[in-house]
Amino acid sequence: MAPPFFAIVSGVGAGTGASVARRFAQSYPVVLLARKPSSYEPIVAAIKAAGGTAIGISADATDPAAVDAAFAQIEKELPGSKLAAAVYNGGSGTGRKSFLEQTLADLDLSLDSAANGLFYFAQKSIPLLLAAVDSSPHPPSLLVTGATASLRGSAFFSTFAAGKFAQRALTQSLAREFGPKGVHVALAVIDGVIDIPRTQGYVVNNGVDDGKISPDAIAESYWHLHTQHRSAFTQELDIRPFVEKF
Amino acid sequence: MAPPFFAIVSGVGAGTGASVARRFAQSYPVVLLARKPSSYEPIVAAIKAAGGTAIGISADATDPAAVDAAFAQIEKELPGSKLAAAVYNGGSGTGRKSFLEQTLADLDLSLDSAANGLFYFAQKSIPLLLAAVDSSPHPPSLLVTGATASLRGSAFFSTFAAGKFAQRALTQSLAREFGPKGVHVALAVIDGVIDIPRTQGYVVNNGVDDGKISPDAIAESYWHLHTQHRSAFTQELDIRPFVEKF
Amino acid sequence: MAPPFFAIVSGVGAGTGASVARRFAQSYPVVLLARKPSSYEPIVAAIKAAGGTAIGISADATDPAAVDAAFAQIEKELPGSKLAAAVYNGGSGTGRKSFLEQTLADLDLSLDSAANGLFYFAQKSIPLLLAAVDSSPHPPSLLVTGATASLRGSAFFSTFAAGKFAQRALTQSLAREFGPKGVHVALAVIDGVIDIPRTQGYVVNNGVDDGKISPDAIAESYWHLHTQHRSAFTQELDIRPFVEKF
Amino acid sequence: MAPPFFAIVSGVGAGTGASVARRFAQSYPVVLLARKPSSYEPIVAAIKAAGGTAIGISADATDPAAVDAAFAQIEKELPGSKLAAAVYNGGSGTGRKSFLEQTLADLDLSLDSAANGLFYFAQKSIPLLLAAVDSSPHPPSLLVTGATASLRGSAFFSTFAAGKFAQRALTQSLAREFGPKGVHVALAVIDGVIDIPRTQGYVVNNGVDDGKISPDAIAESYWHLHTQHRSAFTQELDIRPFVEKF
């Protein structure tokens, strides 16, 4: 019998993470990681209600010990399962602020969440993805959520950009090292405001319909990345609303 | 009754164009443009055999009058149909050659096929795509096939890069102008050797399995681009074999 | 006796070309190429008045025969001289215009002036630069004037960007081929409005002092590029006013 | 009387830092920061021997308190002086190593030296540079030393790239915020091996003459950046040997 496969989504809240988890749950049991149970519980419930399998685990992605513990728990809960897809959402900013008002804490927040968090996550998930190369229905994938700030610095978001740039460097490096071993590592550069409860009040792109990014649409692109044939991997793609200036 | 929709693929041979035509023919009647009937006839036959609709038209993409005539013929053959997707494959090179051995003819070949050809094609197809925005099942799309040379110049492929850079400039410009009107313009940067009869003898990436790009895999990414929600358009993505250095 | 060295500046008008010619005339006899004598005559006069040597030649940079003739005339006027630096300014646009209002003539104007013109100029000057590698006081240099449109397409300047992208492709390719032979090929990406008589009425960057680029300042950077040690070549640099958004 | 101006160079060893310090010492008193006195003492001596003024201060650039102390000492030693130029060299790597063999310590080393160190340095120097805008002989400048890894991730240097990407993000952000206030922030992307005692044994580019970058040549480009007119700032330039592949 073929081994069962599963997916992990780190950084699950109301947006991209939730949509990606639901999308991948159509094909795999999904493990959801978030700091607080309240972040993953509704999604776990929704996936189960739709007939899928979902496990929520509380873990602070910026705490190596917590990430270790989460992966240990996964092994216990899904014994013998292989990892088909790992998705990392993370990168916290501190809001618009002059560089001179930013503190070391602002820089640390960004680097920890975008770079160190991905580092720990990849350290734990890459070996599992490598172990799935020969049997996974699609090339085992590590998918990372980037932002406009992954590609350009910005006057008032300097430390946020630092973290997202560092994250992109890791993603590119991982693609170059593990692509040839069969693991698909890709970055999605999300260039726009995502349409989630927290952004409901934001007026962007003059309030036009579909001027905010549907997280479910993002999830479709992640699923496409995951299912690309290994002769045709995409390493980086941008995602933005049709009306967004760029 | 909803108006019928169709797709056009310009530059159909044994590779990307053929695969894209077959993929889009699963959903739309497809018009295939190529210089010589021998380029499109087998694909038209294959699509028909699979139950699809395909029309082949002979047209030199670098000849504005021929492109005009082709679009006039399309209107006659598919009256009342709307254009859902237009795909441009084109960009001829003259092989590895020192810049000092390149001639104006080499430069013209590249600019004509990659830039001027796209220019004519877009001049005819953009108005049709705009006319389909309100009714098309997916955002009307202009998809362009780029190459490694779209992003970097190269010692012995200088004129080829000139054409592909120019083509990328047009694609980006069209995305910025017509994206906000609902037309999805995207470039796929194909970074590797495509697995087609002509390249069968090439040993690339040490001859490893899947070291050449499957054109059917490329076609899946084009279909994904076409079906992206308009809140989540990708403007540019790269496609390369898992083992390809980059 | 050391052979004498000279510089050529193609595309001399009131802006970058004139300043670069004056700057290089501090060290070399300078040949100025422009379509009309009225474009180079005042600069030739100014250089001579300052004690330098300058030769003006009328030549349409987009006409291969005219470029041939110009280089033949140079050989006659400066027998035995070696080419230390060649500067190409060129790339005409047609003004802000929707893609659908652009014509083939607009595209041709841009490709001809930015890409084909550089192609002819480089075909003639690269062999002369190669011949100067062993004796030139500074690495023989081919310097090209780019623009914002060398790096990004733009909704209403689609054909202009096509030419400037193609030009950048050629420049990069030439750098990769002839750098290792000792010729320094570089692109300066001018990102802003240049302060010349024609732009005097433009209000840019809120009319702030130094909000338009001083062409003499551009010329200093070209001179720096020319004098860089061959262990430390710059291939591309951007130049923009301190207040310019980017 | 005009106030006196000075320069600071952080990260002074045998390479870029030493050459930049000597170059800027031709025009300004220079403060040299390095962890160990042995790193700056010979350069301080050389500058003094050449008739310049140099002050060496021991400070670990990754320790905020040490950076604070260094700037306090500068104020005491150069009372009333204004800061014309601040140069940051930093970004340590851990050598070629698979991602799976890298540890959190490797990542921290890179982020601390390339990103956090620049953050502290800029927090202290930007206010001083702003205070010099109105009187400085050249636009007050913050110049940062990047590397190939600032622009691309790499299979076996993943954490090093993370730091250098983050550093580039900060540099770009600072340029966008403080450029309009008159401070010139630029990144030099050093793409090659620098010719210093430590690399003497390295055979690069087949051992060709000038196949390693002369640090004095780098210093000339830094001086050029510093002296650029504020209407013509360069934000980023690459520096590589003429024979280097790129």
mmCIF file of N, CA and C in Angstrom, chain C residues 50-148:
data_model
loop_
_atom_site.group_PDB
_atom_site.id
_atom_site.type_symbol
_atom_site.label_atom_id
_atom_site.label_comp_id
_atom_site.label_asym_id
_atom_site.label_seq_id
_atom_site.Cartn_x
_atom_site.Cartn_y
_atom_site.Cartn_z
ATOM 1 N N ALA C 50 38.043 75.686 -25.111
ATOM 2 C CA ALA C 50 38.671 75.292 -23.844
ATOM 3 C C ALA C 50 40.028 74.640 -24.056
ATOM 4 N N GLY C 51 40.481 74.624 -25.304
ATOM 5 C CA GLY C 51 41.811 74.088 -25.566
ATOM 6 C C GLY C 51 41.827 72.624 -25.957
ATOM 7 N N GLY C 52 40.647 72.045 -26.149
ATOM 8 C CA GLY C 52 40.578 70.631 -26.509
ATOM 9 C C GLY C 52 40.490 70.430 -28.019
ATOM 10 N N THR C 53 40.389 69.176 -28.384
ATOM 11 C CA THR C 53 40.251 68.820 -29.798
ATOM 12 C C THR C 53 38.924 68.128 -30.004
ATOM 13 N N ALA C 54 38.162 68.574 -30.984
ATOM 14 C CA ALA C 54 36.854 67.969 -31.236
ATOM 15 C C ALA C 54 36.579 67.966 -32.728
ATOM 16 N N ILE C 55 35.965 66.895 -33.162
ATOM 17 C CA ILE C 55 35.585 66.753 -34.567
ATOM 18 C C ILE C 55 34.115 66.386 -34.606
ATOM 19 N N GLY C 56 33.333 67.144 -35.350
ATOM 20 C CA GLY C 56 31.920 66.806 -35.500
ATOM 21 C C GLY C 56 31.680 66.091 -36.817
ATOM 22 N N ILE C 57 30.896 65.046 -36.780
ATOM 23 C CA ILE C 57 30.544 64.336 -38.003
ATOM 24 C C ILE C 57 29.037 64.109 -38.015
ATOM 25 N N SER C 58 28.428 64.439 -39.150
ATOM 26 C CA SER C 58 26.989 64.223 -39.279
ATOM 27 C C SER C 58 26.732 62.784 -39.663
ATOM 28 N N ALA C 59 25.924 62.115 -38.896
ATOM 29 C CA ALA C 59 25.602 60.730 -39.209
ATOM 30 C C ALA C 59 24.334 60.350 -38.471
ATOM 31 N N ASP C 60 23.451 59.689 -39.190
ATOM 32 C CA ASP C 60 22.245 59.161 -38.584
ATOM 33 C C ASP C 60 22.598 57.795 -37.996
ATOM 34 N N ALA C 61 22.552 57.705 -36.683
ATOM 35 C CA ALA C 61 23.002 56.471 -36.013
ATOM 36 C C ALA C 61 22.177 55.258 -36.404
ATOM 37 N N THR C 62 20.995 55.475 -36.972
ATOM 38 C CA THR C 62 20.146 54.334 -37.336
ATOM 39 C C THR C 62 20.350 53.916 -38.797
ATOM 40 N N ASP C 63 21.329 54.530 -39.442
ATOM 41 C CA ASP C 63 21.614 54.210 -40.847
ATOM 42 C C ASP C 63 23.007 53.580 -40.933
ATOM 43 N N PRO C 64 23.057 52.260 -41.162
ATOM 44 C CA PRO C 64 24.351 51.561 -41.137
ATOM 45 C C PRO C 64 25.366 52.191 -42.092
ATOM 46 N N ALA C 65 24.919 52.601 -43.258
ATOM 47 C CA ALA C 65 25.863 53.176 -44.221
ATOM 48 C C ALA C 65 26.445 54.478 -43.677
ATOM 49 N N ALA C 66 25.621 55.256 -43.017
ATOM 50 C CA ALA C 66 26.104 56.525 -42.459
ATOM 51 C C ALA C 66 27.103 56.265 -41.329
ATOM 52 N N VAL C 67 26.846 55.231 -40.547
ATOM 53 C CA VAL C 67 27.768 54.904 -39.457
ATOM 54 C C VAL C 67 29.094 54.410 -40.034
ATOM 55 N N ASP C 68 29.000 53.577 -41.057
ATOM 56 C CA ASP C 68 30.216 53.137 -41.767
ATOM 57 C C ASP C 68 31.029 54.334 -42.250
ATOM 58 N N ALA C 69 30.347 55.226 -42.904
ATOM 59 C CA ALA C 69 31.030 56.397 -43.466
ATOM 60 C C ALA C 69 31.663 57.230 -42.365
ATOM 61 N N ALA C 70 30.972 57.361 -41.254
ATOM 62 C CA ALA C 70 31.514 58.160 -40.154
ATOM 63 C C ALA C 70 32.805 57.545 -39.623
ATOM 64 N N PHE C 71 32.807 56.233 -39.451
ATOM 65 C CA PHE C 71 34.020 55.590 -38.933
ATOM 66 C C PHE C 71 35.154 55.653 -39.960
ATOM 67 N N ALA C 72 34.811 55.617 -41.246
ATOM 68 C CA ALA C 72 35.853 55.766 -42.270
ATOM 69 C C ALA C 72 36.448 57.178 -42.211
ATOM 70 N N GLN C 73 35.581 58.135 -42.007
ATOM 71 C CA GLN C 73 36.065 59.528 -41.913
ATOM 72 C C GLN C 73 36.952 59.703 -40.680
ATOM 73 N N ILE C 74 36.553 59.082 -39.573
ATOM 74 C CA ILE C 74 37.359 59.175 -38.348
ATOM 75 C C ILE C 74 38.770 58.645 -38.608
ATOM 76 N N GLU C 75 38.828 57.511 -39.292
ATOM 77 C CA GLU C 75 40.139 56.911 -39.551
ATOM 78 C C GLU C 75 40.999 57.863 -40.363
ATOM 79 N N LYS C 76 40.357 58.594 -41.273
ATOM 80 C CA LYS C 76 41.104 59.537 -42.114
ATOM 81 C C LYS C 76 41.550 60.751 -41.303
ATOM 82 N N GLU C 77 40.686 61.189 -40.423
ATOM 83 C CA GLU C 77 40.988 62.427 -39.684
ATOM 84 C C GLU C 77 41.927 62.191 -38.499
ATOM 85 N N LEU C 78 41.900 60.964 -37.969
ATOM 86 C CA LEU C 78 42.747 60.675 -36.794
ATOM 87 C C LEU C 78 43.609 59.445 -37.072
ATOM 88 N N PRO C 79 44.448 59.511 -38.114
ATOM 89 C CA PRO C 79 45.198 58.323 -38.508
ATOM 90 C C PRO C 79 46.129 57.872 -37.385
ATOM 91 N N GLY C 80 46.132 56.586 -37.131
ATOM 92 C CA GLY C 80 47.014 56.040 -36.104
ATOM 93 C C GLY C 80 46.495 56.171 -34.692
ATOM 94 N N SER C 81 45.420 56.901 -34.532
ATOM 95 C CA SER C 81 44.861 57.057 -33.178
ATOM 96 C C SER C 81 44.108 55.803 -32.767
ATOM 97 N N LYS C 82 44.063 55.573 -31.481
ATOM 98 C CA LYS C 82 43.348 54.413 -30.977
ATOM 99 C C LYS C 82 42.128 54.863 -30.165
ATOM 100 N N LEU C 83 41.115 54.016 -30.166
ATOM 101 C CA LEU C 83 39.853 54.388 -29.523
ATOM 102 C C LEU C 83 39.863 53.980 -28.049
ATOM 103 N N ALA C 84 39.822 54.955 -27.175
ATOM 104 C CA ALA C 84 39.826 54.676 -25.730
ATOM 105 C C ALA C 84 38.424 54.562 -25.162
ATOM 106 N N ALA C 85 37.494 55.283 -25.764
ATOM 107 C CA ALA C 85 36.140 55.283 -25.195
ATOM 108 C C ALA C 85 35.115 55.590 -26.270
ATOM 109 N N ALA C 86 34.041 54.830 -26.253
ATOM 110 C CA ALA C 86 32.934 55.033 -27.181
ATOM 111 C C ALA C 86 31.668 55.127 -26.356
ATOM 112 N N VAL C 87 30.899 56.168 -26.578
ATOM 113 C CA VAL C 87 29.700 56.400 -25.780
ATOM 114 C C VAL C 87 28.495 56.437 -26.706
ATOM 115 N N TYR C 88 27.488 55.639 -26.368
ATOM 116 C CA TYR C 88 26.286 55.610 -27.200
ATOM 117 C C TYR C 88 25.091 56.160 -26.434
ATOM 118 N N ASN C 89 24.586 57.261 -26.920
ATOM 119 C CA ASN C 89 23.337 57.832 -26.415
ATOM 120 C C ASN C 89 22.285 57.640 -27.483
ATOM 121 N N GLY C 90 21.249 56.983 -27.184
ATOM 122 C CA GLY C 90 20.229 56.875 -28.210
ATOM 123 C C GLY C 90 19.092 56.031 -27.733
ATOM 124 N N GLY C 91 17.951 56.356 -28.240
ATOM 125 C CA GLY C 91 16.734 55.678 -27.838
ATOM 126 C C GLY C 91 15.623 56.696 -27.862
ATOM 127 N N SER C 92 14.904 56.720 -28.961
ATOM 128 C CA SER C 92 13.867 57.745 -29.120
ATOM 129 C C SER C 92 12.519 57.156 -28.776
ATOM 130 N N GLY C 93 11.715 57.946 -28.164
ATOM 131 C CA GLY C 93 10.360 57.531 -27.853
ATOM 132 C C GLY C 93 9.367 58.401 -28.591
ATOM 133 N N THR C 94 8.126 58.023 -28.478
ATOM 134 C CA THR C 94 7.110 58.744 -29.233
ATOM 135 C C THR C 94 6.124 59.437 -28.325
ATOM 136 N N GLY C 95 6.515 59.575 -27.071
ATOM 137 C CA GLY C 95 5.598 60.258 -26.165
ATOM 138 C C GLY C 95 4.551 59.309 -25.627
ATOM 139 N N ARG C 96 3.891 59.762 -24.613
ATOM 140 C CA ARG C 96 2.868 59.002 -23.905
ATOM 141 C C ARG C 96 1.715 58.642 -24.844
ATOM 142 N N LYS C 97 1.463 57.377 -24.982
ATOM 143 C CA LYS C 97 0.435 56.940 -25.919
ATOM 144 C C LYS C 97 -0.017 55.526 -25.540
ATOM 145 N N SER C 98 -1.308 55.298 -25.555
ATOM 146 C CA SER C 98 -1.807 53.933 -25.318
ATOM 147 C C SER C 98 -1.180 52.983 -26.326
ATOM 148 N N PHE C 99 -0.989 51.748 -25.907
ATOM 149 C CA PHE C 99 -0.461 50.740 -26.825
ATOM 150 C C PHE C 99 -1.309 50.655 -28.081
ATOM 151 N N LEU C 100 -2.610 50.797 -27.932
ATOM 152 C CA LEU C 100 -3.489 50.622 -29.098
ATOM 153 C C LEU C 100 -3.386 51.787 -30.071
ATOM 154 N N GLU C 101 -2.822 52.893 -29.622
ATOM 155 C CA GLU C 101 -2.602 54.025 -30.533
ATOM 156 C C GLU C 101 -1.196 54.011 -31.116
ATOM 157 N N GLN C 102 -0.359 53.156 -30.588
ATOM 158 C CA GLN C 102 0.993 53.069 -31.122
ATOM 159 C C GLN C 102 0.933 52.354 -32.478
ATOM 160 N N THR C 103 1.869 52.742 -33.326
ATOM 161 C CA THR C 103 1.929 52.099 -34.634
ATOM 162 C C THR C 103 3.278 51.408 -34.781
ATOM 163 N N LEU C 104 3.362 50.657 -35.850
ATOM 164 C CA LEU C 104 4.626 50.000 -36.151
ATOM 165 C C LEU C 104 5.748 51.036 -36.259
ATOM 166 N N ALA C 105 5.407 52.224 -36.729
ATOM 167 C CA ALA C 105 6.428 53.268 -36.852
ATOM 168 C C ALA C 105 6.968 53.654 -35.472
ATOM 169 N N ASP C 106 6.089 53.675 -34.486
ATOM 170 C CA ASP C 106 6.550 53.994 -33.124
ATOM 171 C C ASP C 106 7.515 52.924 -32.630
ATOM 172 N N LEU C 107 7.146 51.675 -32.860
ATOM 173 C CA LEU C 107 8.013 50.576 -32.425
ATOM 174 C C LEU C 107 9.353 50.627 -33.162
ATOM 175 N N ASP C 108 9.284 50.853 -34.458
ATOM 176 C CA ASP C 108 10.516 50.891 -35.252
ATOM 177 C C ASP C 108 11.432 52.029 -34.795
ATOM 178 N N LEU C 109 10.840 53.169 -34.539
ATOM 179 C CA LEU C 109 11.641 54.310 -34.088
ATOM 180 C C LEU C 109 12.440 53.930 -32.848
ATOM 181 N N SER C 110 11.766 53.278 -31.917
ATOM 182 C CA SER C 110 12.419 52.931 -30.660
ATOM 183 C C SER C 110 13.475 51.846 -30.857
ATOM 184 N N LEU C 111 13.104 50.779 -31.536
ATOM 185 C CA LEU C 111 14.067 49.686 -31.740
ATOM 186 C C LEU C 111 15.256 50.176 -32.570
ATOM 187 N N ASP C 112 14.975 50.962 -33.601
ATOM 188 C CA ASP C 112 16.068 51.449 -34.456
ATOM 189 C C ASP C 112 17.061 52.300 -33.671
ATOM 190 N N SER C 113 16.527 53.231 -32.896
ATOM 191 C CA SER C 113 17.428 54.184 -32.246
ATOM 192 C C SER C 113 18.130 53.577 -31.038
ATOM 193 N N ALA C 114 17.428 52.728 -30.310
ATOM 194 C CA ALA C 114 18.037 52.187 -29.086
ATOM 195 C C ALA C 114 18.825 50.908 -29.356
ATOM 196 N N ALA C 115 18.299 50.036 -30.195
ATOM 197 C CA ALA C 115 18.935 48.720 -30.368
ATOM 198 C C ALA C 115 19.753 48.646 -31.658
ATOM 199 N N ASN C 116 19.120 48.883 -32.789
ATOM 200 C CA ASN C 116 19.873 48.778 -34.043
ATOM 201 C C ASN C 116 21.017 49.779 -34.066
ATOM 202 N N GLY C 117 20.773 50.981 -33.610
ATOM 203 C CA GLY C 117 21.832 51.993 -33.604
ATOM 204 C C GLY C 117 23.017 51.563 -32.757
ATOM 205 N N LEU C 118 22.725 51.029 -31.588
ATOM 206 C CA LEU C 118 23.820 50.523 -30.745
ATOM 207 C C LEU C 118 24.523 49.356 -31.426
ATOM 208 N N PHE C 119 23.736 48.524 -32.089
ATOM 209 C CA PHE C 119 24.335 47.371 -32.784
ATOM 210 C C PHE C 119 25.369 47.848 -33.813
ATOM 211 N N TYR C 120 24.996 48.794 -34.682
ATOM 212 C CA TYR C 120 25.950 49.286 -35.702
ATOM 213 C C TYR C 120 27.163 49.923 -35.041
ATOM 214 N N PHE C 121 26.867 50.746 -34.043
ATOM 215 C CA PHE C 121 27.930 51.494 -33.376
ATOM 216 C C PHE C 121 28.919 50.530 -32.721
ATOM 217 N N ALA C 122 28.392 49.498 -32.089
ATOM 218 C CA ALA C 122 29.268 48.525 -31.413
ATOM 219 C C ALA C 122 30.029 47.675 -32.424
ATOM 220 N N GLN C 123 29.377 47.361 -33.537
ATOM 221 C CA GLN C 123 30.078 46.592 -34.576
ATOM 222 C C GLN C 123 31.323 47.332 -35.054
ATOM 223 N N LYS C 124 31.215 48.643 -35.130
ATOM 224 C CA LYS C 124 32.359 49.432 -35.598
ATOM 225 C C LYS C 124 33.331 49.734 -34.463
ATOM 226 N N SER C 125 32.841 49.968 -33.277
ATOM 227 C CA SER C 125 33.746 50.444 -32.230
ATOM 228 C C SER C 125 34.411 49.318 -31.433
ATOM 229 N N ILE C 126 33.743 48.181 -31.277
ATOM 230 C CA ILE C 126 34.357 47.096 -30.496
ATOM 231 C C ILE C 126 35.720 46.685 -31.074
ATOM 232 N N PRO C 127 35.846 46.483 -32.387
ATOM 233 C CA PRO C 127 37.184 46.116 -32.897
ATOM 234 C C PRO C 127 38.237 47.181 -32.585
ATOM 235 N N LEU C 128 37.850 48.434 -32.640
ATOM 236 C CA LEU C 128 38.805 49.497 -32.317
ATOM 237 C C LEU C 128 39.150 49.496 -30.827
ATOM 238 N N LEU C 129 38.171 49.243 -29.999
ATOM 239 C CA LEU C 129 38.432 49.183 -28.556
ATOM 240 C C LEU C 129 39.341 47.993 -28.227
ATOM 241 N N LEU C 130 39.073 46.861 -28.864
ATOM 242 C CA LEU C 130 39.933 45.687 -28.642
ATOM 243 C C LEU C 130 41.377 45.991 -29.019
ATOM 244 N N ALA C 131 41.531 46.759 -30.085
ATOM 245 C CA ALA C 131 42.890 47.070 -30.562
ATOM 246 C C ALA C 131 43.615 48.008 -29.605
ATOM 247 N N ALA C 132 42.881 48.641 -28.709
ATOM 248 C CA ALA C 132 43.492 49.594 -27.781
ATOM 249 C C ALA C 132 43.748 48.992 -26.404
ATOM 250 N N VAL C 133 43.323 47.745 -26.198
ATOM 251 C CA VAL C 133 43.394 47.167 -24.849
ATOM 252 C C VAL C 133 44.810 47.221 -24.274
ATOM 253 N N ASP C 134 45.786 46.899 -25.103
ATOM 254 C CA ASP C 134 47.146 46.777 -24.552
ATOM 255 C C ASP C 134 47.820 48.109 -24.254
ATOM 256 N N SER C 135 47.305 49.180 -24.833
ATOM 257 C CA SER C 135 48.024 50.445 -24.682
ATOM 258 C C SER C 135 47.211 51.576 -24.067
ATOM 259 N N SER C 136 45.918 51.414 -24.020
ATOM 260 C CA SER C 136 45.066 52.524 -23.570
ATOM 261 C C SER C 136 45.362 52.903 -22.114
ATOM 262 N N PRO C 137 45.340 54.200 -21.809
ATOM 263 C CA PRO C 137 45.632 54.632 -20.431
ATOM 264 C C PRO C 137 44.607 54.095 -19.423
ATOM 265 N N HIS C 138 43.393 53.896 -19.873
ATOM 266 C CA HIS C 138 42.352 53.284 -19.043
ATOM 267 C C HIS C 138 41.721 52.180 -19.885
ATOM 268 N N PRO C 139 41.085 51.198 -19.256
ATOM 269 C CA PRO C 139 40.488 50.136 -20.070
ATOM 270 C C PRO C 139 39.544 50.723 -21.125
ATOM 271 N N PRO C 140 39.737 50.352 -22.371
ATOM 272 C CA PRO C 140 38.851 50.876 -23.414
ATOM 273 C C PRO C 140 37.402 50.580 -23.067
ATOM 274 N N SER C 141 36.542 51.548 -23.277
ATOM 275 C CA SER C 141 35.193 51.477 -22.712
ATOM 276 C C SER C 141 34.117 51.749 -23.749
ATOM 277 N N LEU C 142 33.060 50.955 -23.669
ATOM 278 C CA LEU C 142 31.838 51.243 -24.420
ATOM 279 C C LEU C 142 30.769 51.543 -23.383
ATOM 280 N N LEU C 143 30.337 52.782 -23.337
ATOM 281 C CA LEU C 143 29.382 53.217 -22.316
ATOM 282 C C LEU C 143 28.068 53.574 -22.990
ATOM 283 N N VAL C 144 26.985 53.077 -22.419
ATOM 284 C CA VAL C 144 25.681 53.225 -23.051
ATOM 285 C C VAL C 144 24.726 53.922 -22.088
ATOM 286 N N THR C 145 23.929 54.813 -22.624
ATOM 287 C CA THR C 145 22.991 55.593 -21.821
ATOM 288 C C THR C 145 21.623 54.931 -21.810
ATOM 289 N N GLY C 146 21.259 54.386 -20.678
ATOM 290 C CA GLY C 146 19.948 53.790 -20.534
ATOM 291 C C GLY C 146 18.988 54.730 -19.823
ATOM 292 N N ALA C 147 17.830 54.226 -19.508
ATOM 293 C CA ALA C 147 16.783 55.032 -18.881
ATOM 294 C C ALA C 147 15.966 54.141 -17.955
ATOM 295 N N THR C 148 15.094 54.758 -17.177
ATOM 296 C CA THR C 148 14.154 53.978 -16.367
ATOM 297 C C THR C 148 13.536 52.870 -17.209
#
